[in-house]
Each structure stands twice: as C-alpha cells, then as structure tokens.
Coordinates of C-alpha atoms in Angstrom, one line a residue:
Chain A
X1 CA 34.4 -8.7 -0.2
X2 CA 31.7 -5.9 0.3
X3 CA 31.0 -5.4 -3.3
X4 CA 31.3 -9.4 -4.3
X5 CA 29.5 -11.1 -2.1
X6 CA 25.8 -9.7 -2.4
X7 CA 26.3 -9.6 -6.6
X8 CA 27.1 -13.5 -6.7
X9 CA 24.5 -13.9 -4.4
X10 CA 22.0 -12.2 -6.9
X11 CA 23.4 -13.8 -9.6
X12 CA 23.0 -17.3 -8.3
X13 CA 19.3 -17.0 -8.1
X14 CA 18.9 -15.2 -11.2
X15 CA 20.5 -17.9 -13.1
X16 CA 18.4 -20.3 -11.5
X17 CA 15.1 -18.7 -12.0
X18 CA 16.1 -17.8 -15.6
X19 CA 16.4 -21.9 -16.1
X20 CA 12.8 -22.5 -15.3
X21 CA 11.0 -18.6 -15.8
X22 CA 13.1 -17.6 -19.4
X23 CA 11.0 -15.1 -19.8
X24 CA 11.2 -12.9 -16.9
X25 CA 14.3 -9.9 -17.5
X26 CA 16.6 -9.4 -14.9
X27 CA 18.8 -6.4 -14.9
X28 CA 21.1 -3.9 -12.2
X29 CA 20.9 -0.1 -12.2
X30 CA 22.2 2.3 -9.5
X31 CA 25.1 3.4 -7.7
X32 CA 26.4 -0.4 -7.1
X33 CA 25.8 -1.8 -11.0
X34 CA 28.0 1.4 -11.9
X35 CA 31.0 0.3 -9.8
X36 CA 30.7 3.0 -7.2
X37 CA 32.7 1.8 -4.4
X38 CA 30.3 2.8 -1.7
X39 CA 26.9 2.1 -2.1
X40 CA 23.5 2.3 0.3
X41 CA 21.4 -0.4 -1.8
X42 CA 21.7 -2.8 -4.5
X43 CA 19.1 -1.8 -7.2
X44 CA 17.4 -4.9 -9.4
X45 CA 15.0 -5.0 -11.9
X46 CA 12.9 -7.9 -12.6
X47 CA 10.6 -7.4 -16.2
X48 CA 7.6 -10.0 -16.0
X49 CA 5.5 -10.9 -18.9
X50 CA 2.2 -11.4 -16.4
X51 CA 1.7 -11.8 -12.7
X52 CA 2.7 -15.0 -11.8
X53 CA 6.2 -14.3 -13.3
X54 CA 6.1 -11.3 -11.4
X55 CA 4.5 -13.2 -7.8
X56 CA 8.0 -16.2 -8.9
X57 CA 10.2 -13.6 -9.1
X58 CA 9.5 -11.7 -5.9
X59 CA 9.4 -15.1 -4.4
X60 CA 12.8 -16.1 -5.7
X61 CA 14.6 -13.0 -4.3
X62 CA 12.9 -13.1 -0.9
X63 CA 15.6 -14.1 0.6
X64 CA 18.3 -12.2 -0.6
X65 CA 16.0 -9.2 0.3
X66 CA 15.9 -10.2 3.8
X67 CA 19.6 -10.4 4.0
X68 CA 21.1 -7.2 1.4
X69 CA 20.1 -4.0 1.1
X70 CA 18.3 -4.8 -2.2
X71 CA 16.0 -3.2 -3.6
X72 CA 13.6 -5.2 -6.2
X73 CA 12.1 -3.4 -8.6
X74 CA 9.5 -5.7 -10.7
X75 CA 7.4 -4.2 -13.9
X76 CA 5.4 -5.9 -16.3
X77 CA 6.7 -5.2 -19.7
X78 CA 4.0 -2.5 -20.5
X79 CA 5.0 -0.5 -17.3
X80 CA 8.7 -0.7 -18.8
X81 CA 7.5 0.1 -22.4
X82 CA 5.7 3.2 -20.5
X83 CA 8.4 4.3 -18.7
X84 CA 11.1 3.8 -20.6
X85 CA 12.7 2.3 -17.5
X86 CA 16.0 0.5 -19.1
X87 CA 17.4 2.9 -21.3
X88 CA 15.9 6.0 -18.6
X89 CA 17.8 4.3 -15.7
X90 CA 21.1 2.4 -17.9
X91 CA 20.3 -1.2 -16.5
X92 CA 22.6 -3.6 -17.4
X93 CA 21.3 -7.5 -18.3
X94 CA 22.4 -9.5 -15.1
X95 CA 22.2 -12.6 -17.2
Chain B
X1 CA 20.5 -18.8 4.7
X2 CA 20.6 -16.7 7.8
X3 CA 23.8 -14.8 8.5
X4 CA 24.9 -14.2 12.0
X5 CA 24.5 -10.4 13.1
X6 CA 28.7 -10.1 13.6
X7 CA 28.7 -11.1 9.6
X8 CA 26.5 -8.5 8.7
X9 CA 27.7 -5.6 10.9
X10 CA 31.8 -6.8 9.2
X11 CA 30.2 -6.5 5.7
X12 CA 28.7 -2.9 6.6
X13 CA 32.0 -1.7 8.5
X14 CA 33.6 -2.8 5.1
X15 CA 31.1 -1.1 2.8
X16 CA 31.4 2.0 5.2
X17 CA 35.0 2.2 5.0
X18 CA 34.9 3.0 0.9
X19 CA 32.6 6.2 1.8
X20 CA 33.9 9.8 1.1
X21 CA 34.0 11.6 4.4
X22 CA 35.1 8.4 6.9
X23 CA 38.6 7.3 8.2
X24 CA 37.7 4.5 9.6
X25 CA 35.3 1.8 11.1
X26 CA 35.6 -0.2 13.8
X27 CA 32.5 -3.5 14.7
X28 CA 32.2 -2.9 18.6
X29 CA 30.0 -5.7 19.3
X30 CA 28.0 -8.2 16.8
X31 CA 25.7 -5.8 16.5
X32 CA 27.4 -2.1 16.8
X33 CA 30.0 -0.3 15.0
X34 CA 32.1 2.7 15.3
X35 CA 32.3 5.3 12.1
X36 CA 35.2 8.0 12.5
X37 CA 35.0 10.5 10.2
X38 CA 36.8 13.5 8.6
X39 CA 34.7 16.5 9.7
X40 CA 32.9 15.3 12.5
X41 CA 33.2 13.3 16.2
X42 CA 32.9 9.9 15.8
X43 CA 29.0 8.0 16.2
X44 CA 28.0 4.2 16.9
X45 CA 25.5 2.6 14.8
X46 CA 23.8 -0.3 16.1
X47 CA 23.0 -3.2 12.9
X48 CA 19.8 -5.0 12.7
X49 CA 19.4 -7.4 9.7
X50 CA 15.5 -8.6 10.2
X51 CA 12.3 -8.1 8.7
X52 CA 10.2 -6.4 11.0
X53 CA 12.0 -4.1 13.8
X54 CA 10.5 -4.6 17.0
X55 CA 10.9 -2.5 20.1
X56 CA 12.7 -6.1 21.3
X57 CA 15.2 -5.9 18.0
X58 CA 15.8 -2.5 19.6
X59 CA 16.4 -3.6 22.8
X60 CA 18.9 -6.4 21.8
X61 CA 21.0 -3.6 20.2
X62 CA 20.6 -1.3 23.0
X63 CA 21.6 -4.6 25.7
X64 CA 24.7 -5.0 23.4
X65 CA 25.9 -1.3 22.8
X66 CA 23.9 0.9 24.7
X67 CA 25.9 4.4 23.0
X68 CA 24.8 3.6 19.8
X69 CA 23.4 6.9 18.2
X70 CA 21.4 5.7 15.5
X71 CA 20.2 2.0 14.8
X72 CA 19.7 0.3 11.1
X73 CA 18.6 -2.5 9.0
X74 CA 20.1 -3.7 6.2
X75 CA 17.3 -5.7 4.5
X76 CA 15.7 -4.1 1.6
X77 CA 12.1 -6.1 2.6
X78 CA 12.8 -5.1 6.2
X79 CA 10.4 -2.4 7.9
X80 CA 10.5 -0.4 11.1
X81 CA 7.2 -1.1 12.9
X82 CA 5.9 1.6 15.4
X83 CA 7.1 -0.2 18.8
X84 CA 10.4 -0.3 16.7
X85 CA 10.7 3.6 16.2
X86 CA 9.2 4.6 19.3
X87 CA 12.0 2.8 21.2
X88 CA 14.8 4.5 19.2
X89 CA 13.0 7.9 20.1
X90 CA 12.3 7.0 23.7
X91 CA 15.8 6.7 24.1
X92 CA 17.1 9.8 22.0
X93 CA 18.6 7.8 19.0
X94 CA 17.5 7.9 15.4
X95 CA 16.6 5.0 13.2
X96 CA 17.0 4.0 9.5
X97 CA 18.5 1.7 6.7
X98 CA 21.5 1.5 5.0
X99 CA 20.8 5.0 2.9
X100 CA 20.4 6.6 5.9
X101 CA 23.6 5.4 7.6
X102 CA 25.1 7.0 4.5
X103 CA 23.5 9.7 5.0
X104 CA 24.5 10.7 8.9
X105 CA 28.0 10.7 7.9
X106 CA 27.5 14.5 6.6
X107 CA 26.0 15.2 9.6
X108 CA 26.8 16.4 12.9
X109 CA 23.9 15.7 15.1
X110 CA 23.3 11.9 14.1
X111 CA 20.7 11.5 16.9
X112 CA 18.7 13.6 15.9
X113 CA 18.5 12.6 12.3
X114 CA 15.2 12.4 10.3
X115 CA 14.9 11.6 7.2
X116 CA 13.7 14.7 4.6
X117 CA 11.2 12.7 3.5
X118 CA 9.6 11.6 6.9
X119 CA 10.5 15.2 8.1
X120 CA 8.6 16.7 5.6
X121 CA 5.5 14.4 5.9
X122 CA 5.8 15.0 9.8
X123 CA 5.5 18.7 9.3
X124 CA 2.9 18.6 7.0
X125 CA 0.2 16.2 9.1
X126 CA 1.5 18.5 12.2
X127 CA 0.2 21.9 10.5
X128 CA -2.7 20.5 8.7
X129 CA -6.2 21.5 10.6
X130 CA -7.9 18.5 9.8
X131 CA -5.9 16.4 12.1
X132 CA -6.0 15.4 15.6
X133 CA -3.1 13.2 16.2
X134 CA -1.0 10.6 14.3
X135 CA 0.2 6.9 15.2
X136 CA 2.9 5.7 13.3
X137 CA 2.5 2.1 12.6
X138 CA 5.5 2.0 10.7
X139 CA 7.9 3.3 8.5
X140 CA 5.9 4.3 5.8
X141 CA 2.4 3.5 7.6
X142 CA 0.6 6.5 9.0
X143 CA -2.9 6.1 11.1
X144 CA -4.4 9.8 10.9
X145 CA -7.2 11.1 13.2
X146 CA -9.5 13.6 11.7
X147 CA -11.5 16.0 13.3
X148 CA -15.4 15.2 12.4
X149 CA -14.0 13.1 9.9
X150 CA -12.6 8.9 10.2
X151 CA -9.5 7.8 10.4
X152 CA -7.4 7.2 7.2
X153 CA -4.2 4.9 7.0
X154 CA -1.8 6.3 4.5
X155 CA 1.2 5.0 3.9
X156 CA 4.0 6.8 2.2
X157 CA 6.2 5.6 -1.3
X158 CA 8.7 7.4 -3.2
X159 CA 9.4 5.6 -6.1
X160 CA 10.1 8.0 -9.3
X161 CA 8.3 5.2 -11.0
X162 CA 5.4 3.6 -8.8
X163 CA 4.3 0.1 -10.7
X164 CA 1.5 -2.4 -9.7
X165 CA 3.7 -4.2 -7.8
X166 CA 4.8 -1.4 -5.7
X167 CA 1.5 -1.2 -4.8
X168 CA 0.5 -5.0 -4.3
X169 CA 4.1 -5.7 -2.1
X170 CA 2.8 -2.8 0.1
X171 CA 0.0 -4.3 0.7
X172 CA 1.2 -8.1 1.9
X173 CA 4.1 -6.1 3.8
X174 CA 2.5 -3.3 5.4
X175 CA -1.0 -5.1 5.3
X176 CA -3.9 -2.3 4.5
X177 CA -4.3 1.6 4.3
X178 CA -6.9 3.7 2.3
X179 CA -4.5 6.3 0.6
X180 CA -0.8 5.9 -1.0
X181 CA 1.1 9.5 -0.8
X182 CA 3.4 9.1 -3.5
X183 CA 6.4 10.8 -1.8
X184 CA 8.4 11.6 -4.7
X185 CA 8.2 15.4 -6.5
X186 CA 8.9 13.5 -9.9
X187 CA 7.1 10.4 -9.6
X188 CA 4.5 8.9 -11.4
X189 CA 2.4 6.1 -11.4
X190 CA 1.6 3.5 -14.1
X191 CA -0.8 2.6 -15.5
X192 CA -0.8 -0.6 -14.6
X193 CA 0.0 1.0 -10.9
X194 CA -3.5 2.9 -11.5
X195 CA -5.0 -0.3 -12.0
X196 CA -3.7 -2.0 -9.6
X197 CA -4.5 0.8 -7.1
X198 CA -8.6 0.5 -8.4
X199 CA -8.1 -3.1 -7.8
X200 CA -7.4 -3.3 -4.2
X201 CA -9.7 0.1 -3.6
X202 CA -7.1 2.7 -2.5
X203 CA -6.6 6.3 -3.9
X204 CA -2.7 7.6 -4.9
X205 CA -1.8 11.1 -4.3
X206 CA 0.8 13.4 -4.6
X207 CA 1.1 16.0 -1.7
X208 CA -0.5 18.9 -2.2
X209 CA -3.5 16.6 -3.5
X210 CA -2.8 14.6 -0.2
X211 CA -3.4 17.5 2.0
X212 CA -6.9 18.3 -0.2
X213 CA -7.8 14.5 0.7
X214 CA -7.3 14.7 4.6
X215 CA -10.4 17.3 4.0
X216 CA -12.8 14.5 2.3
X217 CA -14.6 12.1 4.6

C-alpha cells in the first residue's frame, strides 16, 4: 500500500497532462523510483519546453504535492541539457 | 481530494515500518504515532498533512497527543511558518518533514533534533558580527537585523541543481526575500536560475559569499 498508492496517483495525472501538454517530460529519480522500500520523498521531474508548460505542470501536480511527500523538480530543457540532469540522476520516463 | 489525517498518519506508520533500525509502529491517534526502534527508547511523532503549519496545526496535534516528541508534514509544497516552529520549540519538541522523521530514528535525543542544515545556518547568523537578532518566518525564510545596516530576508535552498523554477516557486510560496543562500556544498545554479534570479531582483550565494553579503548595505 505505501509504495503503490502515491505512484498511481502520479501517474494518473501524468497521463492526463501528457494528453493535452505532449511535450512536457515526466520522469522519477530517487530512493522511491529505485525500489527502495523505505523512502522520505517521492522525487519527479517535469522537463518543459517554455514557461507555460512549466507554470501547467506545477499546476497539474499541486495537488498531489499537498498530499505526498513529493518533491517536483521542473527544468526547462536547456537547464537539463546544462546539467546533465537525466543520465546524472538515472530518471526513469514515468510515461 | 483531501485525505483524512488517520489516512495519512496509517500510510506513514506503513512507510515507517520498512525502515532499517524500527520494530514497529503503532498510529496512537489520527494524528500521532508511536516508532519503536532497535537501538533506542521508543518516540511519538505527531502527523500534519497541510500547506502552511500554523502554531494552531500545532496545537491540534498537541490537543490530540500531547507526548509527541517531534511533529511533521508530509506535503512536499507544505512549509513550517514561524508561529508553526516557535510552538514546537515553546514546548520542547522538534519539527520537520518526512526526511527528517527518517532521520530521528538514528537518534537518541529526538526532541532536540535540528536539522544539519538549519543547525549550521543557525550557528553561522549567531557568530556573525553584523547581526543583531533573527526572526524566522519560516522554514527556509530568515528576516536578519543588521547592525548600522537594513534588514535582509534570505531564505535558504539546497538543491544540488537550483533551476528558474526553484527560484520563481519560492517566491509565490514563501512570498519575497532579497538574497537566496544556496545551502548545498555542491550546488549550482543555472543559468536559466541566474536569470531568473536577475528577473525578480535577488542575489544567490553560497555561504561563505553569504556571510561577505550580511557585510554590504
């Protein structure tokens, strides 16, 4: 129950978005994507091609932010070219 | 959808019970639970799942369990405002979020946990010569008086990578401040976090650079 709950949650409203906003990127990283068994905080990464993809995204998750311990990570794609973020960090595509 | 408080303190008790070092947890009330653990006496933590802690959110715990040692919340967009961790402190008990509920399972004194980070930001406001006196506004939001100098608002992120929106969802949650102190030995910022940091007219630091800053008007 612990580990399941929060993840369909995400997914859900990933799938959603992803419908309408195809061109926002979502991923998982941390301590929860790799199948620890306990974890302090979900980590999700949202890659947005400007701001208003970024602004939809944030506003999409809101609510499972108030609810998990989730911790939303948005970056344009230049700040994930820059930082090498997905490869760095060994997010995996929720969708 | 809102969840009741009982369904989040269950879904903590069961993520708690898969961490090294506990036997066992036991939900109290709605809003409390019991962690045994393998190397120390067992602690109560009460559960808040809101956006902003209030000294009130505190109280409710406090009205439900009044032993708990150290109070939480589980949001990842929730904050602790100042009223919030004042009333923790006024009654001996620490305060945090999920990471940090992990964290006082190592630990024998749980009510007198701090987190390194806020420890070490603490410390260093306490010895610096510049200032006067520090309100905490909230968890990351610092108000520092200066001597012969004006007050700055800082407010503290540790992010190993801090991006624009870091910057820009500080700002609608914590509303403003003048200086970011970016809390993390190996973070960076941006570019784009740069930017974004021009934009809306604050300065980023690390530290030591921090310290140097409390010195400027």
């Amino acid at each position: 129950m612990s580990r399941a709950e929060p993840l369909e949650a995400i997914l859900k409203v990933v799938r959603t978005l992803t419908s309408s906003a195809p061109d926002i990127r979502w991923y998982g990283f941390g301590s929860y994507f790799r199948g620890a068994i306990a974890f302090s905080d979900i980590d999700v990464l949202a890659i947005c091609p400007n701001d208003a993809q970024a602004d939809l995204a944030r506003y999409a998750m809101r609510g499972l932010c108030a609810t998990w311990p989730i911790d939303l990570l948005i970056m344009t794609r230049a700040e994930a070219d820059e930082t090498n973020f997905v490869a760095k960090e060994e997010c995996s595509p929720l969708v | 959808m809102a969840r009741a408080p009982e369904e989040t303190t269950i879904w903590v008790a069961s993520v708690m019970k898969a961490k090294a070092g506990v036997i066992g947890v036991e939900v109290r009330t709605p809003r409390s639970l019991v962690v045994s653990r393998k190397h120390f006496m067992p602690f109560a933590a009460g559960i808040l799942a809101t956006q902003i802690v209030t000294a009130d959110a505190v109280a409710d715990v406090l009205q439900q369990d009044p032993d708990v040692d150290i109070v939480i919340n589980v949001p990842g967009s929730g904050l602790w405002r100042g009223d919030g961790i004042a009333a923790t402190q006024a009654h001996g008990i620490s305060f945090g979020d999920m990471g940090d509920l992990m964290r006082v399972i190592g630990r024998e004194d749980v009510r007198g946990f701090v987190r390194s980070d806020y420890a070490f930001i603490d410390r260093g406001l306490r010895q610096h010569s510049r200032v006067t006196s520090v309100d905490r506004e909230a968890d990351r939001l610092y108000l520092i008086h200066r001597r012969g100098l004006p007050e700055i608002r800082m407010i503290a992120l540790d992010p190993y990578e801090l991006s624009g929106e870091h910057l820009r969802e500080a700002r609608d949650r914590y509303g403003g401040f003048d200086v970011v102190l970016l809390n993390n030995p190996n973070g960076k910022p941006t570019t784009s976090a740069n930017d974004v940091a021009a934009q809306l007219g604050v300065e980023v630091h690390k530290f030591g650079s921090f310290l140097g800053r409390l010195n400027a008007p």
